XYZ file of C-alpha atoms in Angstrom:
538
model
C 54.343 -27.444 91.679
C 51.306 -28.292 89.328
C 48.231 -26.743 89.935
C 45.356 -29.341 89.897
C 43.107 -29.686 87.272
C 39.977 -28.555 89.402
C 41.334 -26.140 90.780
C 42.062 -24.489 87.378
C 38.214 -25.173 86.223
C 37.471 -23.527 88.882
C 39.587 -20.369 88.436
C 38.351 -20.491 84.824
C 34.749 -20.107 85.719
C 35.563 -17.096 87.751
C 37.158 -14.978 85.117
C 35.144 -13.082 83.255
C 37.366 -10.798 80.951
C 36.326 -10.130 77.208
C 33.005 -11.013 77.656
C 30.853 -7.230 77.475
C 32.944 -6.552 73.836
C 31.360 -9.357 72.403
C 28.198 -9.194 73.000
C 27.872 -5.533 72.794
C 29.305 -6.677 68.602
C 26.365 -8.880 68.173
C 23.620 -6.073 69.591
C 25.780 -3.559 67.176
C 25.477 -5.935 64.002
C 22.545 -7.109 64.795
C 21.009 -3.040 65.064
C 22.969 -2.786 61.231
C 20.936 -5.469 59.701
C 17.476 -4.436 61.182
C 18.026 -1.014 60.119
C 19.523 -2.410 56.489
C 16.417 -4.635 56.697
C 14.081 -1.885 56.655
C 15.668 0.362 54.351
C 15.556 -2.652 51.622
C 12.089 -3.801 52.622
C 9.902 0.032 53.139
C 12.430 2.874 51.779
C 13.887 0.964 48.370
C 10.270 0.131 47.499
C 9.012 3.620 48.265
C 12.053 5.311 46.405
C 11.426 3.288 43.106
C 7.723 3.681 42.985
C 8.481 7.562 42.879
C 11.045 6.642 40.331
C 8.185 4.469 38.312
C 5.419 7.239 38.947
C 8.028 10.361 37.608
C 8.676 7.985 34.706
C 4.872 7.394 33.773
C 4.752 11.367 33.492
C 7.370 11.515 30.672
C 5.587 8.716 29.134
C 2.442 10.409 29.063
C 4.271 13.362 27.624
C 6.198 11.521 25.126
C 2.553 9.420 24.213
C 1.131 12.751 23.657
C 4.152 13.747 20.915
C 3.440 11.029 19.304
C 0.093 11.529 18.743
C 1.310 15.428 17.564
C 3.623 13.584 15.422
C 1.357 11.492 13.684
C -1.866 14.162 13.103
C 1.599 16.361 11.400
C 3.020 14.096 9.164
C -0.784 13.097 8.000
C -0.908 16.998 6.872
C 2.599 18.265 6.010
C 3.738 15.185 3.894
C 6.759 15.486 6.045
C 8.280 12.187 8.469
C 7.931 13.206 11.859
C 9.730 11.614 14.219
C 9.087 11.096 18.415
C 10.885 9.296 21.143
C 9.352 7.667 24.305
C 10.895 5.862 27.291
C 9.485 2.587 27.431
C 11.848 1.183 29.974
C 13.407 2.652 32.897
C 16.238 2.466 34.937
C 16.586 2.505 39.080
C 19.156 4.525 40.922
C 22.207 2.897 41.661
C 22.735 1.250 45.281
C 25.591 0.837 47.425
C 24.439 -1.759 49.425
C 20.764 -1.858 48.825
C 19.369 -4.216 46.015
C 17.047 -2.986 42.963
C 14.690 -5.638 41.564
C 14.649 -6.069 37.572
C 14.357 -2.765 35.670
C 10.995 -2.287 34.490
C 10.334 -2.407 30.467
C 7.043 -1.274 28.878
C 6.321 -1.768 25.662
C 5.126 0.360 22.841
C 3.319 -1.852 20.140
C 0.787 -1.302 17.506
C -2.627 -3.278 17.151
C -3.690 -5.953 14.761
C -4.919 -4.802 11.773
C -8.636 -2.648 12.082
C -11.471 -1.757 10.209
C -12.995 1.934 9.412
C -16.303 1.762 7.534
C -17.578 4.914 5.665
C -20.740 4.753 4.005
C -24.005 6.877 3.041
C -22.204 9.283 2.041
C -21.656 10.645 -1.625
C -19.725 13.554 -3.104
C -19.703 14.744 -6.974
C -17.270 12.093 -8.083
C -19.380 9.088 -7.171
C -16.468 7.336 -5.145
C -17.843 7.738 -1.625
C -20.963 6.324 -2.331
C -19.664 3.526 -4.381
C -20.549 0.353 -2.755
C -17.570 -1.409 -4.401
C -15.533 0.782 -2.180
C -13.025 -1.800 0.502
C -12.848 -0.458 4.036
C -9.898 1.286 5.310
C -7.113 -0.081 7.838
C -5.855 0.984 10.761
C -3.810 0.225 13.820
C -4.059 1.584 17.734
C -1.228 2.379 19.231
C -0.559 1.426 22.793
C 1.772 1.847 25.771
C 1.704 -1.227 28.583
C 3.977 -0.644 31.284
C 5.355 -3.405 33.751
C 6.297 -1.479 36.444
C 7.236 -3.384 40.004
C 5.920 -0.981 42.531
C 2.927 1.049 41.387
C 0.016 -1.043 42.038
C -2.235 1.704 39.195
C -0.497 1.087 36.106
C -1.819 3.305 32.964
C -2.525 2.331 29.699
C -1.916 4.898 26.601
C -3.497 4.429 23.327
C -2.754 6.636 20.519
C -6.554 6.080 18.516
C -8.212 8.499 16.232
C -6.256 11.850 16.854
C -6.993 10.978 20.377
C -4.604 9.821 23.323
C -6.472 7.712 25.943
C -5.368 7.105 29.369
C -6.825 3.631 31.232
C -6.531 3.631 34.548
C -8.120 0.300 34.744
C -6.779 -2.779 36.297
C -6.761 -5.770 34.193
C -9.606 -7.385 36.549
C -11.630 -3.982 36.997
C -15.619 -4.615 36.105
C -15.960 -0.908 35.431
C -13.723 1.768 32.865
C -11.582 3.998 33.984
C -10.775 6.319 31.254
C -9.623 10.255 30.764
C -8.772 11.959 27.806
C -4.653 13.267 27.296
C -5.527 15.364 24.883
C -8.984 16.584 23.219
C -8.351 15.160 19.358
C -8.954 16.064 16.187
C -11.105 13.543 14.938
C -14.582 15.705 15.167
C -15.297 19.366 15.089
C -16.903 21.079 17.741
C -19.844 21.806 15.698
C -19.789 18.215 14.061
C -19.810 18.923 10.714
C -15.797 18.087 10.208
C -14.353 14.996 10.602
C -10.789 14.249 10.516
C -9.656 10.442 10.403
C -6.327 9.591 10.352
C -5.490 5.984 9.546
C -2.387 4.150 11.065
C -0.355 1.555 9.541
C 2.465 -0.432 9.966
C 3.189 -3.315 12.315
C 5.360 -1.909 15.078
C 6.497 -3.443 18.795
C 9.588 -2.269 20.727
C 10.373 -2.429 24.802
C 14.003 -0.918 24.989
C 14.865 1.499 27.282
C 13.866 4.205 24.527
C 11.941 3.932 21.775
C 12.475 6.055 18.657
C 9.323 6.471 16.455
C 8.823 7.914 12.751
C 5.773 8.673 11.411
C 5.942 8.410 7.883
C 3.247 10.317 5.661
C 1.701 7.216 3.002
C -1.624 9.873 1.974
C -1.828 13.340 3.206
C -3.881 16.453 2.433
C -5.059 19.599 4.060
C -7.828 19.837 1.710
C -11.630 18.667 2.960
C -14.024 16.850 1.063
C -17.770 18.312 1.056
C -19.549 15.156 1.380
C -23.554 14.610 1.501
C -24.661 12.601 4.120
C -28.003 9.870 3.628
C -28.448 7.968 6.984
C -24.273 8.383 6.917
C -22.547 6.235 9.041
C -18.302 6.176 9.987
C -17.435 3.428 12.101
C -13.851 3.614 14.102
C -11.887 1.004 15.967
C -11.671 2.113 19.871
C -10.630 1.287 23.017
C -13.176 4.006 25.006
C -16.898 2.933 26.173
C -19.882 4.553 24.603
C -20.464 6.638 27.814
C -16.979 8.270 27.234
C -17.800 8.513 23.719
C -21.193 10.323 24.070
C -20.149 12.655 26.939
C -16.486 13.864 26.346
C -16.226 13.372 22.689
C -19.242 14.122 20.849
C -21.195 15.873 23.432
C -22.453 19.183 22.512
C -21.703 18.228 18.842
C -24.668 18.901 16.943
C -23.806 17.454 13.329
C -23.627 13.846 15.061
C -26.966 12.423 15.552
C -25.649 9.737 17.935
C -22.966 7.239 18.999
C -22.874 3.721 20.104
C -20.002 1.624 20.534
C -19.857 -2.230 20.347
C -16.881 -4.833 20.933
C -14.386 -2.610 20.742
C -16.039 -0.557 17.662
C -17.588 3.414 17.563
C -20.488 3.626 15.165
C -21.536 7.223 14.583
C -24.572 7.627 13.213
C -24.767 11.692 10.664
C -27.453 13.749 10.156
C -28.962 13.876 6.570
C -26.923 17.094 5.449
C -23.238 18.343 4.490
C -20.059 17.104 5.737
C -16.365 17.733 5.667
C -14.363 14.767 5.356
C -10.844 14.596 5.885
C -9.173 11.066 5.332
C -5.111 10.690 5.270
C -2.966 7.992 6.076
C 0.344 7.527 7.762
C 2.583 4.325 8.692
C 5.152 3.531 11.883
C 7.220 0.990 9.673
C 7.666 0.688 5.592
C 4.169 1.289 3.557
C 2.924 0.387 0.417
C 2.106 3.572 -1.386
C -1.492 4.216 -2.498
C -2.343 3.816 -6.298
C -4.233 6.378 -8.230
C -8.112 5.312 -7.666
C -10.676 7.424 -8.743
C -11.096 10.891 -10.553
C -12.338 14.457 -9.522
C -13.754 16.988 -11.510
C -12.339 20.305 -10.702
C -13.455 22.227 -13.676
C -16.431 22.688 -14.170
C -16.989 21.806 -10.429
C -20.073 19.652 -11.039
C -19.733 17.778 -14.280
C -23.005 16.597 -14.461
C -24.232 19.694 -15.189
C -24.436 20.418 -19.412
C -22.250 22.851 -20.705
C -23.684 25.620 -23.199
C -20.783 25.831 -25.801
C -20.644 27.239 -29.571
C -18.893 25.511 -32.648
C -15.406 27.136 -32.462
C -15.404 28.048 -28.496
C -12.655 26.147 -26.591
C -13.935 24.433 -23.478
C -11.279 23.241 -20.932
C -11.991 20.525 -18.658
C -9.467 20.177 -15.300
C -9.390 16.461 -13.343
C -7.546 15.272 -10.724
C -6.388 11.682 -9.833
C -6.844 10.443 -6.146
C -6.126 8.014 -4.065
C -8.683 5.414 -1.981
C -8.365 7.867 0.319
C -9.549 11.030 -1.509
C -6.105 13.001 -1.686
C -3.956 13.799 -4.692
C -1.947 11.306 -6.257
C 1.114 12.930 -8.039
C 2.843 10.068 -9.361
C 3.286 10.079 -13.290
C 2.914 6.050 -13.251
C -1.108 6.500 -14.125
C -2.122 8.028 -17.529
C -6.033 10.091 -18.060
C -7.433 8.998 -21.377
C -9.470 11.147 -23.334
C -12.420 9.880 -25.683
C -14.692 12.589 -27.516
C -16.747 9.757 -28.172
C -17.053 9.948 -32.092
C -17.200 14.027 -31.941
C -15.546 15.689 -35.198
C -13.914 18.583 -33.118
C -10.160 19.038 -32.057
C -9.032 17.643 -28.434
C -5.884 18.843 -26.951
C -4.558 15.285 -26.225
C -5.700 11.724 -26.380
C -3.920 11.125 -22.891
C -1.348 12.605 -20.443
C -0.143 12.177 -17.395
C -0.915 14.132 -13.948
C 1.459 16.615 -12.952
C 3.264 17.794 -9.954
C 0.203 18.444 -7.841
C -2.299 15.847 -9.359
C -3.820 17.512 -12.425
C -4.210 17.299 -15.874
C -6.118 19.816 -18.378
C -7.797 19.190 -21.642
C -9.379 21.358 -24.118
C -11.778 20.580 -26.285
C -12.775 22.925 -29.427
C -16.078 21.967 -31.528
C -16.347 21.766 -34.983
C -19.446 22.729 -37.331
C -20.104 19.452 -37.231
C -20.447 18.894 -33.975
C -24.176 21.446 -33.392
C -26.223 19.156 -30.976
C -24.289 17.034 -27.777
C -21.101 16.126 -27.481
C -19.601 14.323 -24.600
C -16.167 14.168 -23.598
C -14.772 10.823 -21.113
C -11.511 11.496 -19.209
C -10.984 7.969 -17.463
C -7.789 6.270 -15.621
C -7.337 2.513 -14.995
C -9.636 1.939 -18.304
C -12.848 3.241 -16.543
C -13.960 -0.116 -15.329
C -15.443 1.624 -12.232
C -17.845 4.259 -12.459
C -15.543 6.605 -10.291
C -12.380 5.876 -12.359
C -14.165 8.342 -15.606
C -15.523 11.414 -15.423
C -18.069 12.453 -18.374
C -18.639 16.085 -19.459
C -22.001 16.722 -21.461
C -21.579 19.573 -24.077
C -24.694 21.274 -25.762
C -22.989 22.935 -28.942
C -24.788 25.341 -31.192
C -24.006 26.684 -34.052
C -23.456 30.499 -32.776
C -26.704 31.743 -34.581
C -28.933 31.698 -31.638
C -30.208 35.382 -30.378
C -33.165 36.720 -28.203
C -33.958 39.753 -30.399
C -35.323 41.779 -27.544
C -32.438 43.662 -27.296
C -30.950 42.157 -24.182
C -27.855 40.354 -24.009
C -28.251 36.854 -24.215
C -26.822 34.178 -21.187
C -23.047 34.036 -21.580
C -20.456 31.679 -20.372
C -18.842 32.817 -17.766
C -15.646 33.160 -19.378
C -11.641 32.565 -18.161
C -11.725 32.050 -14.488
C -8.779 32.568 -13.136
C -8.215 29.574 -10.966
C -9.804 27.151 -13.112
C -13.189 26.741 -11.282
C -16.204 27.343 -13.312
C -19.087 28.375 -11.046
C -21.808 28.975 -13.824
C -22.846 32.576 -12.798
C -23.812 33.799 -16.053
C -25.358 37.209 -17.145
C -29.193 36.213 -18.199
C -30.175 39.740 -19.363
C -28.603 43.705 -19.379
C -29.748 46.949 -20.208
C -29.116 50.680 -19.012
C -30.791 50.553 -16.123
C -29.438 46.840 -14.839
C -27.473 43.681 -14.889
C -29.049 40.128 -14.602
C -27.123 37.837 -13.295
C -27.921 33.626 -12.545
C -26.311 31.552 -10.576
C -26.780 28.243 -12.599
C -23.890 26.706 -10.594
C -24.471 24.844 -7.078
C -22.225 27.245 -5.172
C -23.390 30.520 -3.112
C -20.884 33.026 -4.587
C -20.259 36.711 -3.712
C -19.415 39.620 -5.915
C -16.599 41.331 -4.569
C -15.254 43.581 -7.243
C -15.733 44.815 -10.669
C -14.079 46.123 -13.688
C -16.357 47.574 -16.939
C -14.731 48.383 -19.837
C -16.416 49.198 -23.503
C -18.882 51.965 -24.868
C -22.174 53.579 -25.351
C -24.428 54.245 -28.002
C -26.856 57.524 -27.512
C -29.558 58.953 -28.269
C -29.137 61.910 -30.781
C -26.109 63.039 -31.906
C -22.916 60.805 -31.229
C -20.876 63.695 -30.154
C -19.848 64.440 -26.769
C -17.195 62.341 -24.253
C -18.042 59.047 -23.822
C -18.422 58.798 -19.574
C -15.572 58.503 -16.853
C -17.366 56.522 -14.911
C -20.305 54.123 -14.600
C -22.189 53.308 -11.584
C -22.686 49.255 -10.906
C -24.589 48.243 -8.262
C -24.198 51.320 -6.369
C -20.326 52.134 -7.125
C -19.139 54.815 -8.993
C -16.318 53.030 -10.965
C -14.083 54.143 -14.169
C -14.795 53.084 -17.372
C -11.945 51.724 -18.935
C -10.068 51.156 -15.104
C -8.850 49.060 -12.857
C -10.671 46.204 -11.545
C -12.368 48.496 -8.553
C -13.466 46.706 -4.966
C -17.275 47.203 -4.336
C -16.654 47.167 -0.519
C -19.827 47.337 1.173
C -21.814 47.479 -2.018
C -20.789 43.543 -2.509
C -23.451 41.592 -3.352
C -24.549 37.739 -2.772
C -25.825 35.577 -5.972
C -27.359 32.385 -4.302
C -27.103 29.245 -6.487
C -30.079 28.613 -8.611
C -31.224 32.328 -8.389
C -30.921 35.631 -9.911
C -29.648 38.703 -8.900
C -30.221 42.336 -10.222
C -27.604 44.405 -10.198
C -28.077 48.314 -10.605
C -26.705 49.826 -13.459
C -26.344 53.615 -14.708
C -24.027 54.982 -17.451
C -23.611 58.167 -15.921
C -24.199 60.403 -19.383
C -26.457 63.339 -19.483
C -28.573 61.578 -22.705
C -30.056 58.513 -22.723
C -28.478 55.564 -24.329
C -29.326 53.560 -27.061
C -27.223 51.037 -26.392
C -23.762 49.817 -26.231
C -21.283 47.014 -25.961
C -19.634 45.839 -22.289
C -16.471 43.743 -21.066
C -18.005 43.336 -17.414
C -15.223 41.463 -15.002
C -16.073 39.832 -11.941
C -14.331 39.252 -9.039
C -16.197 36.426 -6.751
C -15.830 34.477 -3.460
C -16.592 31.372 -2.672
C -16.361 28.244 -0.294
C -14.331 25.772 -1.422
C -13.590 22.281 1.031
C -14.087 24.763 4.115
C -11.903 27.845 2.692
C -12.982 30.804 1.088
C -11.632 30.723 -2.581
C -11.567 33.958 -4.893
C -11.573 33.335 -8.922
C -13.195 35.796 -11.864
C -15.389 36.086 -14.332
C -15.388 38.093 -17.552
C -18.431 38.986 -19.423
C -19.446 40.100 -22.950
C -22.662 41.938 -22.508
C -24.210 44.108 -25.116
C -26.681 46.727 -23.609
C -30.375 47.123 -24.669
C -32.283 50.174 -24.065
């Protein structure tokens, strides 16, 4: 028989199979997706912001090479190249979702200003107030990271990296200092800029930089400061300025900074000045600018010459930024401005490391002044000629007192002439003037020659003769004076001891006296000599 249909309802109601498996599945799924909940909304987050704060560490690293990179390349003349991870990638997840991999980017600056002036060096460049300014670009590091609420800021700006801890909306800076630059010597006195160019912006994953040398040097300018004043793009405030970079600096008389500009102010003496230029992207090369007199050092000083003596006069062509400029594409002129005497070359071009030599030889013609004009570019600007001043006799000129009379100083062997001449000799001592604007040193010493006495000219001639204290051989080797060196400060004389070491006394004689000296050239010590034709008075 059928069962009624209440009676089944009812039945129905009263079963209750199955029903502790299900719900014990929703508890169990719905334990799964709180748990997956919180792993995507507390331990993802806290897992990439490690991820973002390790990365920001090899980006500070890989800032800091390519700061190394650039100061390098502005002195070796050699590309250097650095990488640095702009961009970064999460860990892979099974189940878990990553939001957007983070990209920085690594970009250069608009085009800047550096300002130079009050100061002036023997060429007349630096103080030329037709002189442009320079360019030059920062270059930063933004990142765009999703996690770390403190992101950092790199700038790559005058030898210095910068970290900026500050948020966009921060009223106060938060700066520190990656590395502790080049720019400015401890003392002050040296300043190093390195210019930037090139328009550069990438935000891959990696970014592959080259720094590409456009003017280099090693070599320092000595530069004379008159209320001198070098004003560098910057990022930093004056406080960070005054206290980490300059502080303690004594050669910087103070600093100020201004809308994103540092202004420092010199003291009224001698600089170094280092200025080279290198480029992230394609460059235009510098062209040849101005020209430096090498020798004589200082070519407004007259040179004392005689009708038939060669002079030689060494120049070398630079660029707006001071340094060498070896291409052959510039020719140096010569003019002897009417002069009747023989000149080595009308014109010729620089040669592997900048230079060019002429030699000039008066005639009889030419007793009284004679100037000689090397110039490039046609000598429109006062800085693109330099003009040597010759005062030529006729070779008849004596003193009569039986002292030698003031020499040129002779071949010097690395083509510097530092106008230490000998003003008087005799038996008992060597004069010496410094007419030159360099402190030198006398290191070492060679005499060669012979002796007139009193008497009878028999006997041996002397072994050895004793100058300024040092028992040296006639006729040797040049001999080191050691710790009988002495100074010759420029613009005064110095008396050196002399004794023939003979038994009778001497009437005279005739000397080749050579010189070894030292010197301080752009901050190194430089060693040339000097050889000397001295006839000995009683």
């Amino acid at each position: 028989m059928f069962e009624p249909l209440t009676q089944r309802l009812e039945r129905l109601q009263e079963d209750e199979r199955g029903v502790s498996p299900v719900v014990g599945f929703v508890l169990i799924f719905a334990l799964i997706m709180l748990v997956f909940t919180i792993y995507q909304a507390d331990v993802v987050p806290a897992q990439n912001k490690e991820v973002e704060f390790e990365h920001s560490q090899v980006v500070e690293a890989d800032m800091g090479q390519l700061n190394d990179a650039i100061q390098e390349a502005s002195t070796s003349g050699l590309p250097q190249s650095a990488t640095v991870a702009t961009g970064l990638q999460y860990p892979s997840r099974a189940l878990a979702i990553n939001p957007g991999n983070p990209s920085g980017a690594l970009e250069t600056s608009g085009t800047q200003q550096v300002e130079i002036s009050g100061l002036s060096g023997s060429s007349g460049y630096w103080s030329s107030s037709s002189r442009d300014p320079f360019e030059t670009r920062l270059v930063s590091y933004q990142s765009n990271y999703n996690q770390m609420q403190q992101e950092t800021e790199y700038t790559v700006e005058n030898g210095l990296l910068v970290k900026d801890y500050s948020p966009e909306d921060a009223t106060s800076d938060d700066f520190a200092l990656g590395s502790d630059g080049t720019m400015i010597s401890e003392n002050g006195e040296q300043i190093n800029l390195v210019l930037v160019g090139g328009e550069y912006q990438e935000s891959s994953i990696t970014s592959s930089v080259t720094a590409t040398p456009v003017s280099t040097s090693t070599e320092y300018h000595q530069l004379e400061s008159n209320s001198g004043m070098i004003r560098v793009p910057t990022s930093l405030s004056e406080d960070v300025w005054q206290n980490e970079i300059v502080d303690g600096a004594a050669g910087i008389q103070s600093v100020t900074v201004s809308e994103g500009v540092a202004t420092l102010n010199l003291k009224d003496q001698e600089y170094e000045l280092r200025l080279t230029k290198v480029s992230l992207r394609t460059s235009t090369e510098p062209s040849a600018t101005y020209l430096k007199s090498e020798s004589p050092f200082d070519p407004s000083e007259t040179i004392d010459t005689t009708v038939g003596e060669s002079e030689t006069f060494t120049v070398s062509v630079r660029d707006k930024f001071g340094n060498l400029y070896t291409s052959d594409d510039v020719m140096i002129s010569a003019d002897k401005n009417g002069a009747a005497g023989n000149l080595s070359s009308n014109s010729q071009s620089p040669n592997d490391e900048g230079r060019a030599t002429f030699t000039y030889k008066p005639a009889d013609t030419d007793a009284g002044t004679v100037e000689i004009e090397l110039s490039i570019n046609g000598g429109g600007e006062d800085y693109e000629s330099v003009t040597y001043e010759l005062n030529v006799s006729d070779g008849s000129d004596g003193n009569g007192d039986g002292t030698a009379p003031a020499f040129s100083p002779g071949d010097l062997t690395n083509g510097y002439q530092l106008g230490v001449i000998v003003k008087s000799a005799s038996a008992d001592e060597v004069v010496f003037e410094n007419i030159g604007s360099k402190d030198v040193t006398a290191t070492a010493v060679r005499v060669s020659g012979d002796f007139r006495r009193q008497g009878n000219s028999g006997g041996s001639p002397p072994e050895t003769v004793s100058f300024a204290g040092k028992n040296i051989e006639l006729n040797g080797n040049l001999t080191s004076l050691g710790s009988d060196e002495y100074p010759i400060t420029a613009g005064d004389s110095t008396s050196v001891s002399f004794d023939p070491n003979t038994q009778k006394s001497v009437k005279g004689g005739f000397l080749i006296i050579t010189v070894q000296y030292e010197y301080t050239q752009d901050g190194e010590t430089e060693t040339t000599a000097a050889t000397y034709a001295v006839a000995i008075g009683q």
